[in-house]
CSV table of C-alpha atoms in Angstrom, one decimal:
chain,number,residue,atom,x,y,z
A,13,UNK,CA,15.4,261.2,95.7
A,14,UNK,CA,14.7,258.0,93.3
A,15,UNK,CA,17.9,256.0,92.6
A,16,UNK,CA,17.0,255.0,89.1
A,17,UNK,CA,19.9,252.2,89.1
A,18,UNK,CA,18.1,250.4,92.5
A,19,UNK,CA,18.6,247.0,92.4
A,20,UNK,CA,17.3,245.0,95.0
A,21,UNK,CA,19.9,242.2,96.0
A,22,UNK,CA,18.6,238.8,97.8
A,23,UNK,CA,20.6,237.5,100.7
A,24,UNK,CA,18.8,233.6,101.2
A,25,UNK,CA,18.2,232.3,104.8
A,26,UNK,CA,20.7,229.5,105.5
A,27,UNK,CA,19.2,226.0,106.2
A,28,UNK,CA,20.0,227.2,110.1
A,29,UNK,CA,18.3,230.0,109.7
A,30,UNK,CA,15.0,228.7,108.7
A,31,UNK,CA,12.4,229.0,111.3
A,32,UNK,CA,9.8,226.1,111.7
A,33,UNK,CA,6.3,226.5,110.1
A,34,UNK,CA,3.3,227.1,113.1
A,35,UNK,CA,0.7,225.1,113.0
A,36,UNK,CA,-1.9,226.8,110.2
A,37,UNK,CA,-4.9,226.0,112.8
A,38,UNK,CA,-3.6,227.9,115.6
A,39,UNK,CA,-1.7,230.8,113.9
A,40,UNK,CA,-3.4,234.2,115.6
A,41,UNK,CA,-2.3,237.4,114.2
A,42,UNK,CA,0.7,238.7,114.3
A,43,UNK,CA,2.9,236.0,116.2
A,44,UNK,CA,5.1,234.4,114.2
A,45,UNK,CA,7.5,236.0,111.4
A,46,UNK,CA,8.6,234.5,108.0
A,47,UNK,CA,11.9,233.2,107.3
A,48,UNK,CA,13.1,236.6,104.8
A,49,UNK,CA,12.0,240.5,105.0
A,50,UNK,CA,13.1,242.9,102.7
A,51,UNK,CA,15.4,246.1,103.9
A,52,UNK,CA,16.0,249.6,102.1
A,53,UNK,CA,17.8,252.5,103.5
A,54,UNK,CA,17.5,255.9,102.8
A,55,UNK,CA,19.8,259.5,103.3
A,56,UNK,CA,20.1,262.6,101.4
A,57,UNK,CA,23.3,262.2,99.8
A,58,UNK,CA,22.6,258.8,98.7
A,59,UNK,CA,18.9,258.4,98.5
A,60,UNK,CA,17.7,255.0,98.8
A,61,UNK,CA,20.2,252.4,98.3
A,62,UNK,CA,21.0,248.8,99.7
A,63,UNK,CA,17.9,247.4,98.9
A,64,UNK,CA,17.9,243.8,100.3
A,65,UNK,CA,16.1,240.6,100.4
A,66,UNK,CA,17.4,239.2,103.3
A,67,UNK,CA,16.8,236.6,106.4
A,68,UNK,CA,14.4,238.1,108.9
A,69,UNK,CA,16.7,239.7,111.9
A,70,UNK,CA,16.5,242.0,114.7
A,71,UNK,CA,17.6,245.9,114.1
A,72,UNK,CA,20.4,247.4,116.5
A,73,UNK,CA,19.1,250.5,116.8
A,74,UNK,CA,20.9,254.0,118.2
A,75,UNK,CA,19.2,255.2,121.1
A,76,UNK,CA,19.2,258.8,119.9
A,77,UNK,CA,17.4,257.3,116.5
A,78,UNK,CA,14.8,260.1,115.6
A,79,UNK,CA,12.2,257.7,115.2
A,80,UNK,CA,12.2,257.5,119.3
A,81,UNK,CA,11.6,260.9,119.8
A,82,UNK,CA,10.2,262.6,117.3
A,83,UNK,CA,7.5,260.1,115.8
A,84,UNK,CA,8.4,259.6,112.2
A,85,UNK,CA,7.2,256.0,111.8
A,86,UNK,CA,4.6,255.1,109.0
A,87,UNK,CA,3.3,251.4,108.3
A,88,UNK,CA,0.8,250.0,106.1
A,89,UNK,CA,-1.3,246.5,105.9
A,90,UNK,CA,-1.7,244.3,103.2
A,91,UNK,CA,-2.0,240.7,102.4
A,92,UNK,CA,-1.2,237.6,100.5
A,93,UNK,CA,-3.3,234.8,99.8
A,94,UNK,CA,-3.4,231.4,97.9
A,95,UNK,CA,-5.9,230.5,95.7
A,96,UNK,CA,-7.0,227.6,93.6
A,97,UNK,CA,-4.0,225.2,91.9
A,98,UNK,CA,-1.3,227.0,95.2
A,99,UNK,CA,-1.4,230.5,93.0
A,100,UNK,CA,-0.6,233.4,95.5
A,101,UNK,CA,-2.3,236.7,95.3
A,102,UNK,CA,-1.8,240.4,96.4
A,103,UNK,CA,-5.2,242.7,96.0
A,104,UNK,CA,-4.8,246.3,95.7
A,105,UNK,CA,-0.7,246.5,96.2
A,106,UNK,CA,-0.2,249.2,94.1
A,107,UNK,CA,-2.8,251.4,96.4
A,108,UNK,CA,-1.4,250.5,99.9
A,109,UNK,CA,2.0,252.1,98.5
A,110,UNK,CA,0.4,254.6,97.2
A,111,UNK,CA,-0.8,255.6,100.1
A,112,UNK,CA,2.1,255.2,102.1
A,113,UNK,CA,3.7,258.0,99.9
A,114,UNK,CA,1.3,260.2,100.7
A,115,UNK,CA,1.8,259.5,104.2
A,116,UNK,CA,5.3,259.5,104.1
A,117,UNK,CA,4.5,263.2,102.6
A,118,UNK,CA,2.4,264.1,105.5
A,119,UNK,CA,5.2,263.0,108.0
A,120,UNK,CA,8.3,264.7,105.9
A,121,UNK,CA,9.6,261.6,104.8
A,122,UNK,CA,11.1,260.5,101.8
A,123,UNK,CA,8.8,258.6,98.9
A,124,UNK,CA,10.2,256.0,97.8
A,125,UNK,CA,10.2,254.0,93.8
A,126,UNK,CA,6.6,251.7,94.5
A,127,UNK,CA,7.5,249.6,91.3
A,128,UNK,CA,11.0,248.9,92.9
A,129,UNK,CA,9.4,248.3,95.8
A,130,UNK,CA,6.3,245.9,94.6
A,131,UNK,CA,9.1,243.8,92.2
A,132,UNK,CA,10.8,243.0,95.9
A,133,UNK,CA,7.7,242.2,97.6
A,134,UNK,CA,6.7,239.8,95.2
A,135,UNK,CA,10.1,238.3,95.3
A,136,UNK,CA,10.2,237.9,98.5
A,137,UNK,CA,6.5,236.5,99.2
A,138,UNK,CA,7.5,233.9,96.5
A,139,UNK,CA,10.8,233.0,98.0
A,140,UNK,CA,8.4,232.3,101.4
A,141,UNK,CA,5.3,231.0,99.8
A,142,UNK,CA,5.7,228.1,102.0
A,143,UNK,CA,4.4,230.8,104.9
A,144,UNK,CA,1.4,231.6,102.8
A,145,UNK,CA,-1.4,229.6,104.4
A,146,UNK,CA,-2.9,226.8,103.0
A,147,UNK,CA,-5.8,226.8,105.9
A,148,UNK,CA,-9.7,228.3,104.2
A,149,UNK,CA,-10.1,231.8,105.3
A,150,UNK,CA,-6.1,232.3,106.4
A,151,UNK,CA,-3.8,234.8,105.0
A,152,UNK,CA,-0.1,236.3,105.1
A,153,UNK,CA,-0.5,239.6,106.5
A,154,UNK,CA,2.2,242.0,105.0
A,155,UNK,CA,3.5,244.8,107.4
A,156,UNK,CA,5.9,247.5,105.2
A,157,UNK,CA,7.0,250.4,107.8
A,158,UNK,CA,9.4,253.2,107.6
A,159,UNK,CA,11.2,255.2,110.4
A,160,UNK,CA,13.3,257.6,111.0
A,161,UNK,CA,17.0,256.1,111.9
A,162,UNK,CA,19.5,259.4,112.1
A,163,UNK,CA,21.1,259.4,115.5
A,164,UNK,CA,20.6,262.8,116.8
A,165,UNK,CA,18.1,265.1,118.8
A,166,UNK,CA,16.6,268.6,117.7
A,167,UNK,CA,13.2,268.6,116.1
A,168,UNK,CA,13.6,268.6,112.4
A,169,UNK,CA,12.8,266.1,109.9
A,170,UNK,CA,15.3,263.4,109.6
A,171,UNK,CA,17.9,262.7,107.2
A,172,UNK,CA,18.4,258.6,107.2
A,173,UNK,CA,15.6,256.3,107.0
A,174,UNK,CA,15.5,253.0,107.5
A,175,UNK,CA,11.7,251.2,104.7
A,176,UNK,CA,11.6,247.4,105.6
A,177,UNK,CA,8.7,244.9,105.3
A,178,UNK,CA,7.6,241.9,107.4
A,179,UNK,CA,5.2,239.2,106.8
A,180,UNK,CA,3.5,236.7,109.7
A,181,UNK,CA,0.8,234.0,108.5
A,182,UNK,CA,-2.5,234.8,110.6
A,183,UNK,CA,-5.4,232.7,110.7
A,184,UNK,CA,-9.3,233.2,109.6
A,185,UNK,CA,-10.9,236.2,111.3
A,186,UNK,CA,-13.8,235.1,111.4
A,187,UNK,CA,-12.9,231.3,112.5
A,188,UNK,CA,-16.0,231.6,115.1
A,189,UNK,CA,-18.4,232.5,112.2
A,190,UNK,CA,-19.3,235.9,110.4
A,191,UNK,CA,-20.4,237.2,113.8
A,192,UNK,CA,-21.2,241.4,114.2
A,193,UNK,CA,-19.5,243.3,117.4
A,194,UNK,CA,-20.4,245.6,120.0
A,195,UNK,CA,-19.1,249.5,119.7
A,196,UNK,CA,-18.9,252.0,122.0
A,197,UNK,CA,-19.2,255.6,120.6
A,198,UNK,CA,-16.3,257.8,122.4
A,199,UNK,CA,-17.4,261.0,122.7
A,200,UNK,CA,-14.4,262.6,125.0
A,201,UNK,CA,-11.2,261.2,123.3
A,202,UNK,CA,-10.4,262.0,120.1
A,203,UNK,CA,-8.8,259.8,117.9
A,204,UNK,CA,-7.6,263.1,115.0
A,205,UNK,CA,-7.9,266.7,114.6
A,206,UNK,CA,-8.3,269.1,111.2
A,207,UNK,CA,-5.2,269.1,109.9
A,208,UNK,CA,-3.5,266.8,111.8
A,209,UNK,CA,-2.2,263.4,110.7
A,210,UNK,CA,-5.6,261.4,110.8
A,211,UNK,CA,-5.6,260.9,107.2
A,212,UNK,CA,-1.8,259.0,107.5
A,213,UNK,CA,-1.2,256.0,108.6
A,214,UNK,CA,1.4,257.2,111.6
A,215,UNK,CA,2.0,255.2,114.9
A,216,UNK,CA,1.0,257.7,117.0
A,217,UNK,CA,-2.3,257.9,115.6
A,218,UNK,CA,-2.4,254.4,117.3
A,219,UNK,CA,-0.9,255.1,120.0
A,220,UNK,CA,-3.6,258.0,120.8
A,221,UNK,CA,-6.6,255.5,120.6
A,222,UNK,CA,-5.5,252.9,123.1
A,223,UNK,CA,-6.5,254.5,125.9
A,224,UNK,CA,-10.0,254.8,124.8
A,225,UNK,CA,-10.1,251.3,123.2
A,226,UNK,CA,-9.0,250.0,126.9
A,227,UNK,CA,-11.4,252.0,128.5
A,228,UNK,CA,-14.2,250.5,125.7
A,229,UNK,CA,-12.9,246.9,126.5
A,230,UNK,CA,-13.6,247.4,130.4
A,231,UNK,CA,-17.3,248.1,129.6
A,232,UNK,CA,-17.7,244.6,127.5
A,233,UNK,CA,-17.0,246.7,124.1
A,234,UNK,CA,-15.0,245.6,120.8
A,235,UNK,CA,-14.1,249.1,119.5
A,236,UNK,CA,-14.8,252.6,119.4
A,237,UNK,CA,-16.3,254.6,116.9
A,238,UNK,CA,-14.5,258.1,117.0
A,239,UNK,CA,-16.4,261.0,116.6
A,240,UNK,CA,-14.9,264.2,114.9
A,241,UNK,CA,-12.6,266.9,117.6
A,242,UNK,CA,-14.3,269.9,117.1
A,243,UNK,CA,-17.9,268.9,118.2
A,244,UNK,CA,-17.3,265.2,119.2
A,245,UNK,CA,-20.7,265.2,116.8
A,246,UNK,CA,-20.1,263.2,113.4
A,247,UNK,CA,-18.9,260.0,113.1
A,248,UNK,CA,-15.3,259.5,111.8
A,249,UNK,CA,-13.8,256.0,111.9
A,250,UNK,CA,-14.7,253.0,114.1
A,251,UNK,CA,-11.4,251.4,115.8
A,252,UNK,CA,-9.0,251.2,113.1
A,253,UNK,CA,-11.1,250.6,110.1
A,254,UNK,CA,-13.5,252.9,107.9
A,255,UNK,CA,-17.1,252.6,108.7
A,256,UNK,CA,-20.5,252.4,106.6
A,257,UNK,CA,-24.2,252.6,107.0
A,258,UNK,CA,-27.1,251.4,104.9
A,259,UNK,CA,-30.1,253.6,106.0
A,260,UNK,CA,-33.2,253.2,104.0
A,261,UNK,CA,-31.2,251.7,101.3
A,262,UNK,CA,-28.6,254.1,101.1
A,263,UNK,CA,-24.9,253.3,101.4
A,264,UNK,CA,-23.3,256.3,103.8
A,265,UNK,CA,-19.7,256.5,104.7
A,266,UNK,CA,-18.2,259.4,106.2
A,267,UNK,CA,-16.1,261.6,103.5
A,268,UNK,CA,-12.8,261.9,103.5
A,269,UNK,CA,-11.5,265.4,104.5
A,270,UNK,CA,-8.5,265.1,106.3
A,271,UNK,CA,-8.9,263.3,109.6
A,272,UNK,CA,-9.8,260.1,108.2
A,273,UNK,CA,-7.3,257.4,106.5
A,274,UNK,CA,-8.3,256.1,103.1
A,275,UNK,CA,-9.2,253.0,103.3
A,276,UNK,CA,-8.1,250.5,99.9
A,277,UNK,CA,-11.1,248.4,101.8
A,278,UNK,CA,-13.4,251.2,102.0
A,279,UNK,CA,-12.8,252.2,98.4
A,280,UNK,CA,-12.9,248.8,97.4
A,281,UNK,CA,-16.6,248.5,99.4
A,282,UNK,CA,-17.9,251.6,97.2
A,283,UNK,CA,-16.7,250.3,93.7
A,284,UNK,CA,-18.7,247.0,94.5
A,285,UNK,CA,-21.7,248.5,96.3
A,286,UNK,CA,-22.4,251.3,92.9
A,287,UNK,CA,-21.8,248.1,90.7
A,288,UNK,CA,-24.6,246.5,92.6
A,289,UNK,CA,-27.1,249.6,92.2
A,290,UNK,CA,-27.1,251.1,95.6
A,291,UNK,CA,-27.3,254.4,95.9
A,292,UNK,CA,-24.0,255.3,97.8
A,293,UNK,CA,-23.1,259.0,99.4
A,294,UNK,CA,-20.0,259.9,101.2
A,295,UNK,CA,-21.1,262.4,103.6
A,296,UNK,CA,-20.8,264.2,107.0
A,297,UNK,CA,-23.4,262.0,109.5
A,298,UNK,CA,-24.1,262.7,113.0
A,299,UNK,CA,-24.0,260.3,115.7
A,300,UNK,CA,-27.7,261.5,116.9
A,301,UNK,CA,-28.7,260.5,113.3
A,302,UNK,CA,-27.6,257.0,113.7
A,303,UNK,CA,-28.9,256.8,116.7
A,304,UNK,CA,-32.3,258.0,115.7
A,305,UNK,CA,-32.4,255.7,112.5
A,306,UNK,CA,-31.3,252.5,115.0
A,307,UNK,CA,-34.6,253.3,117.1
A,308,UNK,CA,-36.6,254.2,114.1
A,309,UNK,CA,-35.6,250.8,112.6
A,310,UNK,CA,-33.9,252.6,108.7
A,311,UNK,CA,-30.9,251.9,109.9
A,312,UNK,CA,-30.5,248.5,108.2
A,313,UNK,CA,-26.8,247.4,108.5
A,314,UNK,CA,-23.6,249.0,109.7
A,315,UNK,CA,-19.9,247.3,109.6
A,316,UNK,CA,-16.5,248.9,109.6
A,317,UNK,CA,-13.8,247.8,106.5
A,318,UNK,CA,-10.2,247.4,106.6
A,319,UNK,CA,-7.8,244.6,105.9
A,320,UNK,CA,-7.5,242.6,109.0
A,321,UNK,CA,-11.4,242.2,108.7
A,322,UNK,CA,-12.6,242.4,105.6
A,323,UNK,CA,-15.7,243.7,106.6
A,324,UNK,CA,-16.9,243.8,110.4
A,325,UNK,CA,-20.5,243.8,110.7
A,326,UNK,CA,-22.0,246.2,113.5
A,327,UNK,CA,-24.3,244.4,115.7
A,328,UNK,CA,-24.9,247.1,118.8
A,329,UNK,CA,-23.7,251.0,119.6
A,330,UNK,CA,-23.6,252.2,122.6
A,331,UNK,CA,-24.0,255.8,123.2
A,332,UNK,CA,-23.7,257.7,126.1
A,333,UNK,CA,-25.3,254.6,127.9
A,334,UNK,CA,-27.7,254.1,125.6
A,335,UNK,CA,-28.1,251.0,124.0
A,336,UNK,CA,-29.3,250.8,119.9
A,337,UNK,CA,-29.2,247.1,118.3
A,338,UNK,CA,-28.7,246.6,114.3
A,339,UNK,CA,-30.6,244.3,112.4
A,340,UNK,CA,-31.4,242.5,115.2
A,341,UNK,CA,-27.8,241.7,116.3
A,342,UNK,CA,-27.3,239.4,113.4
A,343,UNK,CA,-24.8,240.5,110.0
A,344,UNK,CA,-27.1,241.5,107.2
A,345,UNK,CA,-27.3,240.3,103.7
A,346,UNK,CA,-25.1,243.8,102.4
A,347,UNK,CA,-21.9,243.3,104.8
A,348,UNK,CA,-22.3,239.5,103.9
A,349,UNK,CA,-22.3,239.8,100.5
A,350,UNK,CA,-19.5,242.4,100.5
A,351,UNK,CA,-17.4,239.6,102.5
A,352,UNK,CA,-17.8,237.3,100.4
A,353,UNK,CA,-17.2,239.0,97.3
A,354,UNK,CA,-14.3,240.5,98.5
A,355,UNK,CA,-13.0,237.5,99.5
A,356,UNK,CA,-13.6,235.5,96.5
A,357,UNK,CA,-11.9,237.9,94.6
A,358,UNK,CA,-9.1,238.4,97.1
A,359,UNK,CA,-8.4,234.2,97.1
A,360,UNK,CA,-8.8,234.3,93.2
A,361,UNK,CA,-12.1,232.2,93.3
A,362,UNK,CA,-13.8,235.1,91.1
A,363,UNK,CA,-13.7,237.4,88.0
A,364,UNK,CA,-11.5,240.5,88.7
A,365,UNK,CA,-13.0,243.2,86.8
A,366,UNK,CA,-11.6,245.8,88.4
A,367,UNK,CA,-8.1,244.2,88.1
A,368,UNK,CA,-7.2,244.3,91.7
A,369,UNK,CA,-5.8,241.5,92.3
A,370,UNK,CA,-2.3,240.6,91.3
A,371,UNK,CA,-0.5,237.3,90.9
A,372,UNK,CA,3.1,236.5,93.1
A,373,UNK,CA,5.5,235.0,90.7
């Protein structure tokens, strides 16, 4: 249910309440929070109502909150930047909300009004666009979530909800250089199933790949690519980002039928990648056909996309011990240019033509 007279009131952080800015050269990811966050509850009389701008705080939550026992907790990832003359961008807002609502669908939560729900974000990332990084290559990562709050056990969709959104600066990923990393193709664990939850962006579908993501850091790996459940035989997803190919020229991601989330990056990757003339397919491809066009050399590139990244070039897979090396080891010319132009366009240094990008304030 859509409250149609929402208003979103601001609540400003006293001068006590400020927090003290990190320094932009050592920022991480995820370590330090902004000085606001924006709240919005949710309950079936009511629908959602006390939608609120207010100075960042810790929750007191019941014990017997649903959200602790039955899962209902959905997130998504986004990002701010500042470009030229201190503007402040958003790219592709409108889709990472879209999205949430459909996974807030699959999980049997509530939608809720995106427009509402942009108009506060922007708000709020303009009352803290001090946070927004002024450092090349930094960014302030956006973390909305919603969970299930209703005190009471029984397995049942919720009734209260709890939407609130977060923001941290984080520094450059790819401070070190634009360097490519080391997978390890999992072939036991699976990371979703045919009409499970694979194609949402739930915790649990987190929580289910850490054990194999440990398992891939003991061996000297930086993620797993996830094969499908049924026959652990065609690639899916590669840690927590979408993954891509270019075999003899071809552009080749895995479609999307269910089991795998749908990535803004990803699509973002396709647009650019047809406007540039490759041929692109999204298709069903084996493992044993990546491996075989590593060894016959027509596997040119590979690199996984999401929004931490950007795009993550694919320098080695490992597969059942057996070692296949892309391009050398090196990034190729396709996941560079990609970066680049994604970037450019994310930071507002380029022409927007798909109009993705949109201005704070």
């Amino acid at each position: 249910m859509f409250n149609q007279e929402l208003e979103v009131t601001l609540q400003k952080a006293t001068a006590d309440q400020l927090k003290p800015k990190p320094d932009q050269n050592n920022l991480g990811f995820g370590q330090f929070f902004t000085d606001h966050m924006f709240t919005m509850r949710w309950n079936r009389r009511q629908g959602w109502h006390e939608a609120t701008i207010e100075p960042y705080r810790t929750f007191a939550m019941d014990p017997a909150a649903m959200v602790f026992h039955y899962g209902q907790a959905i997130f998504e990832g986004m990002k701010a930047y500042r470009g030229k003359d201190d503007q402040i961008f958003l790219f592709r807002p409108q889709d990472n909300f879209d999205r949430m609502n459909q996974s807030a669908l699959r999980m049997c939560m509530p939608r809720f009004p995106q427009d509402r729900v942009l108009q506060a974000l922007r708000a709020m990332v303009y009352l803290d666009q001090e946070w927004v990084p002024k450092t090349p290559g930094a960014t302030l990562y956006i973390r909305p979530t919603m969970i299930a709050t209703e005190p009471a056990l029984g397995l049942r969709p919720a009734e209260e909800y709890l939407l609130y959104i977060i923001c941290c600066p984080v520094g450059a990923y790819y401070s070190g250089g634009f360097s490519p990393t080391k997978i390890y193709v999992e072939d036991s664990f699976a990371r979703s199933v045919p009409g499970g939850v694979g194609n949402a962006k739930t915790a649990g579908n987190y929580a289910a790949s850490l054990k194999a993501q440990d398992l891939a850091h003991d061996k000297g790996y930086t993620q797993v690519l996830w094969l499908d459940a049924v026959e652990h035989k065609y690639v899916e997803e590669v840690g927590t980002s979408n993954i891509f190919f270019l075999i003899d020229g071809e552009v080749i991601t895995p479609p999307l039928e269910g089991s795998i989330l749908p990535g803004i990056t990803r699509d973002s990757v396709l647009q650019l990648a047809h406007d540039w003339g490759y041929p692109v397919r999204e298709r069903r491809i084996a493992i044993d056909e990546v491996i075989a066009a590593g060894k016959n050399g027509s596997l040119q590139e590979s690199f996984g996309t999401g929004t931490a990244a950007v795009i993550s070039p694919v320098g080695e897979f490992c597969y059942r011990e057996e070692l296949v090396q892309i391009n050398g080891g090196v990034a190729g010319s396709l996941s560079k240019r990609l970066y680049d132009e994604l970037q450019a366009i994310q930071f507002g240094e380029r022409e927007d033509p798909h109009k993705w990008r949109v201005r704070v304030g």
